[in-house]
Short mmCIF file of C-alpha atoms and ligand atoms in Angstrom, two decimals:
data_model
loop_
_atom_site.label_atom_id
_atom_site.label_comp_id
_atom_site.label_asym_id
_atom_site.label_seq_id
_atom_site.Cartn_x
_atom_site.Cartn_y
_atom_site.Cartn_z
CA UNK A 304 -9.96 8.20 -9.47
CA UNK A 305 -11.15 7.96 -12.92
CA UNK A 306 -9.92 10.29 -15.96
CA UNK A 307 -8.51 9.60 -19.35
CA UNK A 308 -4.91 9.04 -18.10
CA UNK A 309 -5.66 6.41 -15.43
CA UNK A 310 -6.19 2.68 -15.89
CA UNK A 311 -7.47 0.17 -13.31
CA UNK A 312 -5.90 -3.20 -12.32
CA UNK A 313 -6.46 -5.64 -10.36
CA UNK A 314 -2.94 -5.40 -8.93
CA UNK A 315 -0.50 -2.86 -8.35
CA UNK A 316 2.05 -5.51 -10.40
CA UNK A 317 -0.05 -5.29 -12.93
CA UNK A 318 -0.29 -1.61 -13.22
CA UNK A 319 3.73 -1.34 -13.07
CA UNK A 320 4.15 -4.23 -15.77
CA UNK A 321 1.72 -1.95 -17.49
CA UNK A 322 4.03 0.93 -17.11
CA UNK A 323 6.93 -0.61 -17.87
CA UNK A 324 5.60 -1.88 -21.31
CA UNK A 325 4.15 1.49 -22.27
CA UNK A 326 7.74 3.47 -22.28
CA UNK A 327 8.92 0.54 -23.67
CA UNK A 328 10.77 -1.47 -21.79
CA UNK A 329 11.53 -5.37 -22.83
CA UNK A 330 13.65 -8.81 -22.86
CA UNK A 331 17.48 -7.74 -21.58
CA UNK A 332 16.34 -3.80 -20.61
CA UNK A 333 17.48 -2.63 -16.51
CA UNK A 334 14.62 -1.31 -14.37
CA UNK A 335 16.17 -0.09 -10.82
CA UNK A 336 14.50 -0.62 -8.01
CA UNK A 337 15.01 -0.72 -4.37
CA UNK A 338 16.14 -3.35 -2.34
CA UNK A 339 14.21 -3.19 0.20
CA UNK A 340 11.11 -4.17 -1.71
CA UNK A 341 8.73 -7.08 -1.15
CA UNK A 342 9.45 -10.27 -3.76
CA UNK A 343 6.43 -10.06 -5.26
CA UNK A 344 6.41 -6.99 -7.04
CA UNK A 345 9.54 -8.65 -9.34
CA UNK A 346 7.00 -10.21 -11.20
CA UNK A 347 6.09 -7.02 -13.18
CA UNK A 348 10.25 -6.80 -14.21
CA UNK A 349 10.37 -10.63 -14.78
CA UNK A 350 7.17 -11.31 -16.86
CA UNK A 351 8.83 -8.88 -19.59
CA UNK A 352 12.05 -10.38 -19.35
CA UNK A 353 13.54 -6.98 -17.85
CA UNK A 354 16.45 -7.10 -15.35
CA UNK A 355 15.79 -6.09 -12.21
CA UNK A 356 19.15 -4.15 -11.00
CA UNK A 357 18.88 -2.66 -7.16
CA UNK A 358 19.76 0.37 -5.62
CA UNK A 359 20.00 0.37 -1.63
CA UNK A 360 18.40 2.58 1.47
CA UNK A 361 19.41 3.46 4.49
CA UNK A 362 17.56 2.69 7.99
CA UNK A 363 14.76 6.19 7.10
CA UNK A 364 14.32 3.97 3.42
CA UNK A 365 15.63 6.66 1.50
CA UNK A 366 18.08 6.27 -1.31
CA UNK A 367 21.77 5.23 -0.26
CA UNK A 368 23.77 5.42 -2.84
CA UNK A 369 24.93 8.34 -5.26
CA UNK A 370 22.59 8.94 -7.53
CA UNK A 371 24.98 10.39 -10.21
CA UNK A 372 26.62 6.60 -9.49
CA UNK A 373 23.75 4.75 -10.39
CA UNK A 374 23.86 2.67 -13.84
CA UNK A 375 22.13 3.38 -16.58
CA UNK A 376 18.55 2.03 -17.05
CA UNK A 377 15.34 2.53 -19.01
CA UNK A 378 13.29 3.27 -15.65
CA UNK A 379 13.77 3.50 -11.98
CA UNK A 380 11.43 2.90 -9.41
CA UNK A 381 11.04 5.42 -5.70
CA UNK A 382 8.59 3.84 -3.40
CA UNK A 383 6.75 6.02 -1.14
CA UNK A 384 6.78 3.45 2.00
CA UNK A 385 4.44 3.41 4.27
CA UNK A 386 2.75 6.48 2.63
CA UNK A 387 5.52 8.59 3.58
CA UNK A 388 7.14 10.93 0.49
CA UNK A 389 10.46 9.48 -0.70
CA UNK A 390 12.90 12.35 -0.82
CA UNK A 391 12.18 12.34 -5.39
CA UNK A 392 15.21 15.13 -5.95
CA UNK A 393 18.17 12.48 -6.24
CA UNK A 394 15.98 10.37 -8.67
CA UNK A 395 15.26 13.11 -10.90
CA UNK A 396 18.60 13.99 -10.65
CA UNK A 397 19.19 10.45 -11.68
CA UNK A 398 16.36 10.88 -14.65
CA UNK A 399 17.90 13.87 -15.84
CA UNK A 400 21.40 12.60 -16.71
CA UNK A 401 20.10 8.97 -18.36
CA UNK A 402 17.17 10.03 -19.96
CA UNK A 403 15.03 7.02 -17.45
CA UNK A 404 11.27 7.12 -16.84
CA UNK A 405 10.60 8.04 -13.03
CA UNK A 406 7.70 5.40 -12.01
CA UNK A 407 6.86 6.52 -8.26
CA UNK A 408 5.75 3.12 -6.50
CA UNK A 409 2.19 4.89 -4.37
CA UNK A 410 1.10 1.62 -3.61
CA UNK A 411 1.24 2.45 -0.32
CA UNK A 412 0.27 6.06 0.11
CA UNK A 413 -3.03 6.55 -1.49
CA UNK A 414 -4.48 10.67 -0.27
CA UNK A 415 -0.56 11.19 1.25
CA UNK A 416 1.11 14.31 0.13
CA UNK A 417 4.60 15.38 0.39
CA UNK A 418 5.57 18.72 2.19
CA UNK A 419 5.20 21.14 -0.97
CA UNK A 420 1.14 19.53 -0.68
CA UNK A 421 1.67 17.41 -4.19
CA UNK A 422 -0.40 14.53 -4.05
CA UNK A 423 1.91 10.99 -4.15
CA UNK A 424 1.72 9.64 -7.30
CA UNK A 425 1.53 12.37 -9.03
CA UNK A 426 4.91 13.25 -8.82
CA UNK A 427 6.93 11.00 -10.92
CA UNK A 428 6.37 10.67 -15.35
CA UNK A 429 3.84 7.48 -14.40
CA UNK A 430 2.28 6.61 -10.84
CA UNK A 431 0.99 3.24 -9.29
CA UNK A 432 -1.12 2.81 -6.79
CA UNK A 433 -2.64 -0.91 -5.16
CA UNK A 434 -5.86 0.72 -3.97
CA UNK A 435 -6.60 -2.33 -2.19
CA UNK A 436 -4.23 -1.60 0.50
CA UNK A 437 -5.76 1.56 1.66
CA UNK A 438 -9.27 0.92 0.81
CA UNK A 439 -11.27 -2.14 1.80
CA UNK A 440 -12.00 -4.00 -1.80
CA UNK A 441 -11.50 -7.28 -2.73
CA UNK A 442 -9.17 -6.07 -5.14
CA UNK A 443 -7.83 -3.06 -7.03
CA UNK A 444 -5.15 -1.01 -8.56
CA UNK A 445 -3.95 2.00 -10.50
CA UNK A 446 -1.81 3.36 -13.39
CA UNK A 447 -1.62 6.94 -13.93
CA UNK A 448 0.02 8.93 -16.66
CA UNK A 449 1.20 12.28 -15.06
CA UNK A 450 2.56 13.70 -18.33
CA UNK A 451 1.54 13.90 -22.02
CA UNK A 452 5.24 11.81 -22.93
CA UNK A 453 3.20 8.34 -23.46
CA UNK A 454 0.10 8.97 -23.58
CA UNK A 455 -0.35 7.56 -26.62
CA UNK A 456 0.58 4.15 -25.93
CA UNK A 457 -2.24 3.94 -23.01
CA UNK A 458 -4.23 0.70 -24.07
CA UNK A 459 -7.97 1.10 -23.19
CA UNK A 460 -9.40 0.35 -19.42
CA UNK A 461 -9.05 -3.13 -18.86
CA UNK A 462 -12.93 -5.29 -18.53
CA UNK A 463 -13.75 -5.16 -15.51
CA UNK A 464 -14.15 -8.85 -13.87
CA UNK A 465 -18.11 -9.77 -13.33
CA UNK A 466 -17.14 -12.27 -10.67
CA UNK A 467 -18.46 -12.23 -7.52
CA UNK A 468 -16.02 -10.97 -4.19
CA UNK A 469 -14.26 -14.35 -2.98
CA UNK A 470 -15.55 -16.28 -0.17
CA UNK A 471 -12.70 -14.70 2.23
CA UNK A 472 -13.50 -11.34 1.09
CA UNK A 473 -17.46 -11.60 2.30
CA UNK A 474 -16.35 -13.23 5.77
CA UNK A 475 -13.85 -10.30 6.47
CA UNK A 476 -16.62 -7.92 5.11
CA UNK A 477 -19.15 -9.73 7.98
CA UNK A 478 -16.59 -9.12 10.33
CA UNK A 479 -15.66 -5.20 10.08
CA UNK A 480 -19.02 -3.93 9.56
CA UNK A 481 -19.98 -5.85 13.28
CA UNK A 482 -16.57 -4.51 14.63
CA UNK A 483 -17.94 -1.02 15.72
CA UNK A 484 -20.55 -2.96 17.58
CA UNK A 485 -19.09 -5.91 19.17
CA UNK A 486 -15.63 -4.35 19.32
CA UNK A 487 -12.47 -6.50 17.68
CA UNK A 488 -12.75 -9.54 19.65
CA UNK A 489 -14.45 -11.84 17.55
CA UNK A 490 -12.27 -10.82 14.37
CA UNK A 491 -9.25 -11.54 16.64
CA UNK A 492 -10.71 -14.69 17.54
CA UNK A 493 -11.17 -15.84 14.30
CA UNK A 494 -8.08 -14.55 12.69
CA UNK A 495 -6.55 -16.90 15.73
CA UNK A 496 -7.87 -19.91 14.45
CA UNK A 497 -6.80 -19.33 11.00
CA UNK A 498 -3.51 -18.23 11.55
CA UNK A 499 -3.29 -21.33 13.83
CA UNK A 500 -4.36 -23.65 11.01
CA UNK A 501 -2.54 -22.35 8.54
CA UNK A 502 0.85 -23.26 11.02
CA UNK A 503 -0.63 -26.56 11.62
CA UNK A 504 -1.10 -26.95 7.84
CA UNK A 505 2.21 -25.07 6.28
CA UNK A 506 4.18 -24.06 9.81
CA UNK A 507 4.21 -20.57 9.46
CA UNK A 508 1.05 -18.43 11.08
CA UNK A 509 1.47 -15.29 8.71
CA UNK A 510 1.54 -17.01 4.97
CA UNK A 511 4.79 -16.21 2.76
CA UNK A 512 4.72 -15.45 -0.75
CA UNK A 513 4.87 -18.68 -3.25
CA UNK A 514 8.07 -19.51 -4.51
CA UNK A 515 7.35 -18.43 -7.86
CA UNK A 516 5.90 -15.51 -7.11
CA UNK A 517 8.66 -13.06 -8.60
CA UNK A 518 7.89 -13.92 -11.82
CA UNK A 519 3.92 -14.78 -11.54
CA UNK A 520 1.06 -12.46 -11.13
CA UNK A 521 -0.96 -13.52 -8.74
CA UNK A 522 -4.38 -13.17 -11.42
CA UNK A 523 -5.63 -11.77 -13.92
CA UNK A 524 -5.18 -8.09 -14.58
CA UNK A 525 -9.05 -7.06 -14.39
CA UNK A 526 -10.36 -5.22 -11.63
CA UNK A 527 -13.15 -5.91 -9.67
CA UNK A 528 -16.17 -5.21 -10.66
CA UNK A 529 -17.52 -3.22 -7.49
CA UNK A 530 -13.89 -1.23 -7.34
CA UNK A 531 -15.71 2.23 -7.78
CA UNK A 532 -18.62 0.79 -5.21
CA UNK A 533 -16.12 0.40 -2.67
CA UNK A 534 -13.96 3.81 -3.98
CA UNK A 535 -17.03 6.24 -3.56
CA UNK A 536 -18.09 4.76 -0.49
CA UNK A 537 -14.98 6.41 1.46
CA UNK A 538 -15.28 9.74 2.79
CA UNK A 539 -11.62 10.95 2.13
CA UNK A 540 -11.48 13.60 4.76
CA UNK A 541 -12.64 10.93 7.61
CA UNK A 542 -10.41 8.29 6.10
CA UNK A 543 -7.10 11.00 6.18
CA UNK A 544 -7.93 12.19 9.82
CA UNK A 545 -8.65 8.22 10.87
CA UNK A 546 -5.16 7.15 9.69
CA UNK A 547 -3.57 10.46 11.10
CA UNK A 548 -5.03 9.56 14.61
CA UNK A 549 -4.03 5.70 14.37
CA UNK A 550 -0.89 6.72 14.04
CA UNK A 551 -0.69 9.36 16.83
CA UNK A 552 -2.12 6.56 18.92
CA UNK A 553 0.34 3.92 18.13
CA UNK A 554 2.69 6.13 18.65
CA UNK A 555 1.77 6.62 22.01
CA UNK A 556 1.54 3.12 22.64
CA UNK A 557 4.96 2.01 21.94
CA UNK A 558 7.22 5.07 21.91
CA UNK A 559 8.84 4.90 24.95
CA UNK A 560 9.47 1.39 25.41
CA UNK A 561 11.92 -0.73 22.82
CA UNK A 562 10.66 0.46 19.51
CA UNK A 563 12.43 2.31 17.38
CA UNK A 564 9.77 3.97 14.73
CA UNK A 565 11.10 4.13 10.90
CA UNK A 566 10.08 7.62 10.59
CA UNK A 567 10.72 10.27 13.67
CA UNK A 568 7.70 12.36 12.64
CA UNK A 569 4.77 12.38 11.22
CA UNK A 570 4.46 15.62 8.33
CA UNK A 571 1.74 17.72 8.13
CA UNK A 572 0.81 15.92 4.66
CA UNK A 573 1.17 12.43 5.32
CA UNK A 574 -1.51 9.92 5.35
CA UNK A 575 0.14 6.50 7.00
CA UNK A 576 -0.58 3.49 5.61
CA UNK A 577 0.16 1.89 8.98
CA UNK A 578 2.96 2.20 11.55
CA UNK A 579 6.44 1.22 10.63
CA UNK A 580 8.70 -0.14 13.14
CA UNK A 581 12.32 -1.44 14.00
CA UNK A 582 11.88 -4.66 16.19
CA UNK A 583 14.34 -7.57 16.77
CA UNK A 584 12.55 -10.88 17.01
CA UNK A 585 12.68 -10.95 20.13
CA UNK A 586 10.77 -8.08 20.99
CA UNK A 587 7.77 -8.76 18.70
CA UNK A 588 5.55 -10.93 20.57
CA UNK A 589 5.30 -8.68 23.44
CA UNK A 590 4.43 -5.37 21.12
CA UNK A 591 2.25 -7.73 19.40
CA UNK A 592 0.10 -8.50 22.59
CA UNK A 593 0.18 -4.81 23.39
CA UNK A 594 -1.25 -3.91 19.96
CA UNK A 595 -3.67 -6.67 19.95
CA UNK A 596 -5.15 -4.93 22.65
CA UNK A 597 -5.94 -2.02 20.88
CA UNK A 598 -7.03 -3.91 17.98
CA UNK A 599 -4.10 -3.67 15.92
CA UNK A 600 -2.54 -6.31 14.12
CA UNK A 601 1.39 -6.11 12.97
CA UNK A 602 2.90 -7.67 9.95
CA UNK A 603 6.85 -7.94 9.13
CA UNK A 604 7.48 -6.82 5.85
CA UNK A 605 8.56 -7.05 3.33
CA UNK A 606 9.52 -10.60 1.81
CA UNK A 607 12.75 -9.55 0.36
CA UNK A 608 13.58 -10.10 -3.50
CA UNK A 609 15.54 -13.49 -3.02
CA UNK A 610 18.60 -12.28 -4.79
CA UNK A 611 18.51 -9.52 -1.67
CA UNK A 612 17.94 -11.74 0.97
CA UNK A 613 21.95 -13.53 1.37
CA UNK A 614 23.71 -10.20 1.71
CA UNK A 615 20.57 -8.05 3.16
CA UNK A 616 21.55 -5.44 5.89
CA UNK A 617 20.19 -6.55 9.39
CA UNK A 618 17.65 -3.83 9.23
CA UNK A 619 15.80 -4.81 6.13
CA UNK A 620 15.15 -7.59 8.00
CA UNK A 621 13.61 -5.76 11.40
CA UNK A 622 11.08 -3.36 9.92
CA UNK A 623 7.35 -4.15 10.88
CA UNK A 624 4.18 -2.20 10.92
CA UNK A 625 0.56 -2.10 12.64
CA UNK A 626 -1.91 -2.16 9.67
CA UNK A 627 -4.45 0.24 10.01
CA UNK A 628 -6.98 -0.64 7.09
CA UNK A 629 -9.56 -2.17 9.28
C1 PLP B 1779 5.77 -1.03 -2.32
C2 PLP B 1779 4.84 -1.93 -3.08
N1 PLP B 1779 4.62 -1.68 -4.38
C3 PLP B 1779 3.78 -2.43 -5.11
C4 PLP B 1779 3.15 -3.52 -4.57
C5 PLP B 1779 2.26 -4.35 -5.43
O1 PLP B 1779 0.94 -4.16 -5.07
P1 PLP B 1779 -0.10 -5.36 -5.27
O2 PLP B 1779 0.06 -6.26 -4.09
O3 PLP B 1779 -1.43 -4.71 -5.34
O4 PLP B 1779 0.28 -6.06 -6.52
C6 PLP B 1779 3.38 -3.84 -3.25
C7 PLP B 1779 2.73 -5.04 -2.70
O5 PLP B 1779 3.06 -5.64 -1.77
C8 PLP B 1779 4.22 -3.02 -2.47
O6 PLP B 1779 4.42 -3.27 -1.17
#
């Protein structure tokens, strides 16, 4: 992923607070964006002084809500979740009356393509992308300009940082390239013991976002420097069919039995970024034993914008997914 009209972040917040400062947007201007989003990515509105203004979506995470109702603001954001193609005609419906900048959120669907075969990402006037989530990296992100409207305020690729992976990085590193010998056991084991010291140490296993974390990045905008290392190094094709099949194979696992998935199919086109699923609280430990077994781990998400989280439908609250980037 390298041409002229792509830059490379660290962060996928940095590559939308990128965005939203090359159409222009500053102190007092609305960016909409779901509600269903996770905290963090707030910081890319916040650090420009923009106000964040929220649309909702229903229980398949597609837009609820009119679009020819929705106010009038210099951008909006569609998320593809999950890797699965937001349905983009009501936004650009939505672009087409106010004159707004369609940024399509890809952080999650990196190789996913919607039914017509478009690539995600490509389909909105600027793409993101947090390559990091899809591809094993210690960090990494995209920006890309899908039309010639800005192109001229693109600032020039970003140094790329010369310091080494963090210490966290190298020990997960150790642990998936032994995983296809010695199976997931010992990763399991030691992910275990962290989570079990991090509840000692803070009371919560799975670590939640810092408090200040809508408004700060979470470092410095530079990517790392082995980004295109760890880019070339996956075979696409592989990587596509390996997600496909983790899916099918969750599927199998827990259809059937309490779960209800997010999405009732999976489209020809779609490469998963894991496997989204409804689950009350008390029904998560047992799925979570069950996918343990099968090497999977699952992760509620996401941490919802804390102006969202008073008033926030019971089912923003229920959604899960098994990662599948190990
Ligand atoms: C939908 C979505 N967009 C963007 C981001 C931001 O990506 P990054 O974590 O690389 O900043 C996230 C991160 O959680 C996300 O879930």
């Amino acid at each position: 992923m390298l041409s002229s009209d792509v830059r490379h972040f660290s962060y996928g917040r940095h590559a939308l607070a990128e965005a939203l400062k090359i159409i222009g947007v500053g102190s007092g201007d609305k960016v909409l964006l779901p509600e269903f989003i996770c905290r963090d990515l707030l910081s890319s509105v916040n650090s420009l002084g923009a106000l964040p203004v929220y649309y909702g979506v229903n229980k398949k995470l597609a837009l609820d809500f009119e679009a020819d109702k929705l106010p009038a603001a210099k951008a909006i954001i569609a998320v593809n979740y999950f890797g699965f193609p937001q349905d983009f005609k009501p936004f650009q419906d939505y672009c087409r009356r106010t004159g707004a900048i369609l940024i399509e959120d890809n952080a999650h669907g990196l190789f996913s393509r919607d039914e017509d075969g478009c690539l995600l990402g490509t389909r909105g006037d600027i793409g993101i992308f947090s390559l990091r989530k899809t591809i094993f990296m210690p960090d990494g992100a995209a920006l890309i300009l899908n039309n010639t409207k800005n192109v001229d305020k693109l600032m020039p690729q970003l140094e790329f940082n010369s310091a080494a992976a963090p210490l966290s990085f190298k020990i997960k590193k150790f642990f998936k390239n032994i995983a296809p010998f010695v199976g997931v056991l010992p990763l399991n084991v030691m992910t275990s013991i962290v989570r079990f010291a991090r509840k000692i140490k803070s009371g919560k296993e799975i670590a939640s976002s810092s408090p200040d974390a809508e408004f700060n990045f979470p470092g410095p905008p530079n990517p790392c420097r082995d980004m295109f290392f760890y880019f070339s190094s996956v075979d696409v094709e592989n990587e596509v069919q390996r997600r496909r099949e983790l899916y099918t194979k969750v599927d199998g696992l827990l259809r059937g039995s309490i779960l209800q998935p997010v999405f009732e199919a999976l489209q020809q086109n779609v490469v998963p970024y894991g496997y989204p699923f409804y689950a009350a609280e008390s029904e998560i430990r047992s799925i979570r034993v069950l996918l343990r077994k099968y090497g999977f781990e699952c992760f509620r998400w996401p941490e919802l914008p804390d102006a969202i989280k008073p008033y926030a439908p019971e089912y923003y609250k229920t959604v899960w997914f098994a990662n599948f980037l190990w």
